[in-house]
Amino acid sequence: MLSTRLKAIRKLRQLSQEQLAHLVGIEEASASTRISQYERGVHEPPYKLMIKIAKVLDVPVAYFYADNDELAEIILKYHSEKKR
């Protein structure tokens, strides 16, 4: 779930894997590869990195760890309404 949500929100924010990696401080040599592995579910990013990714993508970190898609959508909705 984390992997598919990461990919979907990154694309929604119109960022490439390389751009996202750069914005969260992943070294350039492995930037695109690491994000790709996270999005394919090959590896799970460390929680501290997910906090950075969530900030860059402007979503709560809880969105990535929600048990189901319905809860994830509720988290996003709450986040966007809270910002108003």
Short mmCIF file of C-alpha atoms in Angstrom, two decimals:
data_model
loop_
_atom_site.label_atom_id
_atom_site.label_comp_id
_atom_site.label_asym_id
_atom_site.label_seq_id
_atom_site.Cartn_x
_atom_site.Cartn_y
_atom_site.Cartn_z
CA MET A 1 0.00 0.00 0.00
CA LEU A 2 2.77 2.44 0.86
CA SER A 3 4.36 1.79 -2.53
CA THR A 4 1.23 2.50 -4.58
CA ARG A 5 0.29 5.55 -2.54
CA LEU A 6 3.80 6.95 -2.86
CA LYS A 7 3.74 6.59 -6.64
CA ALA A 8 0.23 8.00 -7.00
CA ILE A 9 0.82 11.10 -4.89
CA ARG A 10 4.23 11.75 -6.49
CA LYS A 11 2.62 11.69 -9.93
CA LEU A 12 -0.25 13.86 -8.71
CA ARG A 13 2.31 16.42 -7.55
CA GLN A 14 3.97 16.14 -10.98
CA LEU A 15 7.40 15.18 -9.68
CA SER A 16 9.75 12.69 -11.25
CA GLN A 17 11.36 10.04 -9.07
CA GLU A 18 14.64 11.90 -9.40
CA GLN A 19 13.11 15.23 -8.40
CA LEU A 20 11.49 13.73 -5.32
CA ALA A 21 14.72 12.02 -4.32
CA HIS A 22 16.63 15.28 -4.66
CA LEU A 23 14.06 17.20 -2.60
CA VAL A 24 14.31 14.72 0.28
CA GLY A 25 18.10 14.60 0.24
CA ILE A 26 18.82 11.24 -1.39
CA GLU A 27 22.23 11.31 -3.06
CA GLU A 28 22.07 11.84 -6.79
CA ALA A 29 23.87 8.61 -7.75
CA SER A 30 21.09 6.40 -6.39
CA ALA A 31 18.17 8.85 -6.41
CA SER A 32 15.85 7.49 -9.08
CA THR A 33 16.70 3.87 -8.30
CA ARG A 34 15.81 4.18 -4.62
CA ILE A 35 12.48 5.89 -5.23
CA SER A 36 11.69 3.30 -7.89
CA GLN A 37 12.40 0.49 -5.45
CA TYR A 38 10.13 2.10 -2.86
CA GLU A 39 7.34 2.51 -5.41
CA ARG A 40 7.62 -1.10 -6.57
CA GLY A 41 7.64 -2.38 -2.99
CA VAL A 42 11.12 -3.91 -3.33
CA HIS A 43 12.28 -1.99 -0.25
CA GLU A 44 10.40 0.05 2.33
CA PRO A 45 11.88 3.45 3.10
CA PRO A 46 12.90 4.21 6.68
CA TYR A 47 10.25 6.07 8.66
CA LYS A 48 12.43 9.19 8.99
CA LEU A 49 12.71 9.35 5.22
CA MET A 50 8.94 8.92 4.88
CA ILE A 51 8.47 11.96 7.10
CA LYS A 52 10.59 14.00 4.66
CA ILE A 53 8.74 12.56 1.66
CA ALA A 54 5.38 13.37 3.24
CA LYS A 55 6.44 16.98 3.84
CA VAL A 56 7.65 17.41 0.27
CA LEU A 57 4.46 15.85 -1.13
CA ASP A 58 2.30 17.81 1.34
CA VAL A 59 0.50 14.82 2.82
CA PRO A 60 0.46 13.49 6.39
CA VAL A 61 2.86 10.59 6.88
CA ALA A 62 -0.11 8.60 8.24
CA TYR A 63 -1.53 8.57 4.70
CA PHE A 64 1.19 6.14 3.62
CA TYR A 65 0.62 3.79 6.54
CA ALA A 66 -3.20 3.68 6.60
CA ASP A 67 -4.61 0.15 6.77
CA ASN A 68 -6.90 0.62 3.79
CA ASP A 69 -7.60 3.04 0.96
CA GLU A 70 -10.75 4.42 2.55
CA LEU A 71 -8.85 5.47 5.67
CA ALA A 72 -6.05 6.92 3.51
CA GLU A 73 -8.58 9.08 1.67
CA ILE A 74 -10.10 10.26 4.96
CA ILE A 75 -6.63 11.25 6.17
CA LEU A 76 -6.01 13.25 2.97
CA LYS A 77 -9.40 14.93 3.19
CA TYR A 78 -8.84 15.89 6.83
CA HIS A 79 -5.39 17.23 5.98
CA SER A 80 -6.67 19.40 3.13
CA GLU A 81 -9.60 20.74 5.19
CA LYS A 82 -7.31 21.49 8.13
CA LYS A 83 -5.14 23.68 5.89
CA ARG A 84 -8.07 25.95 4.97
#
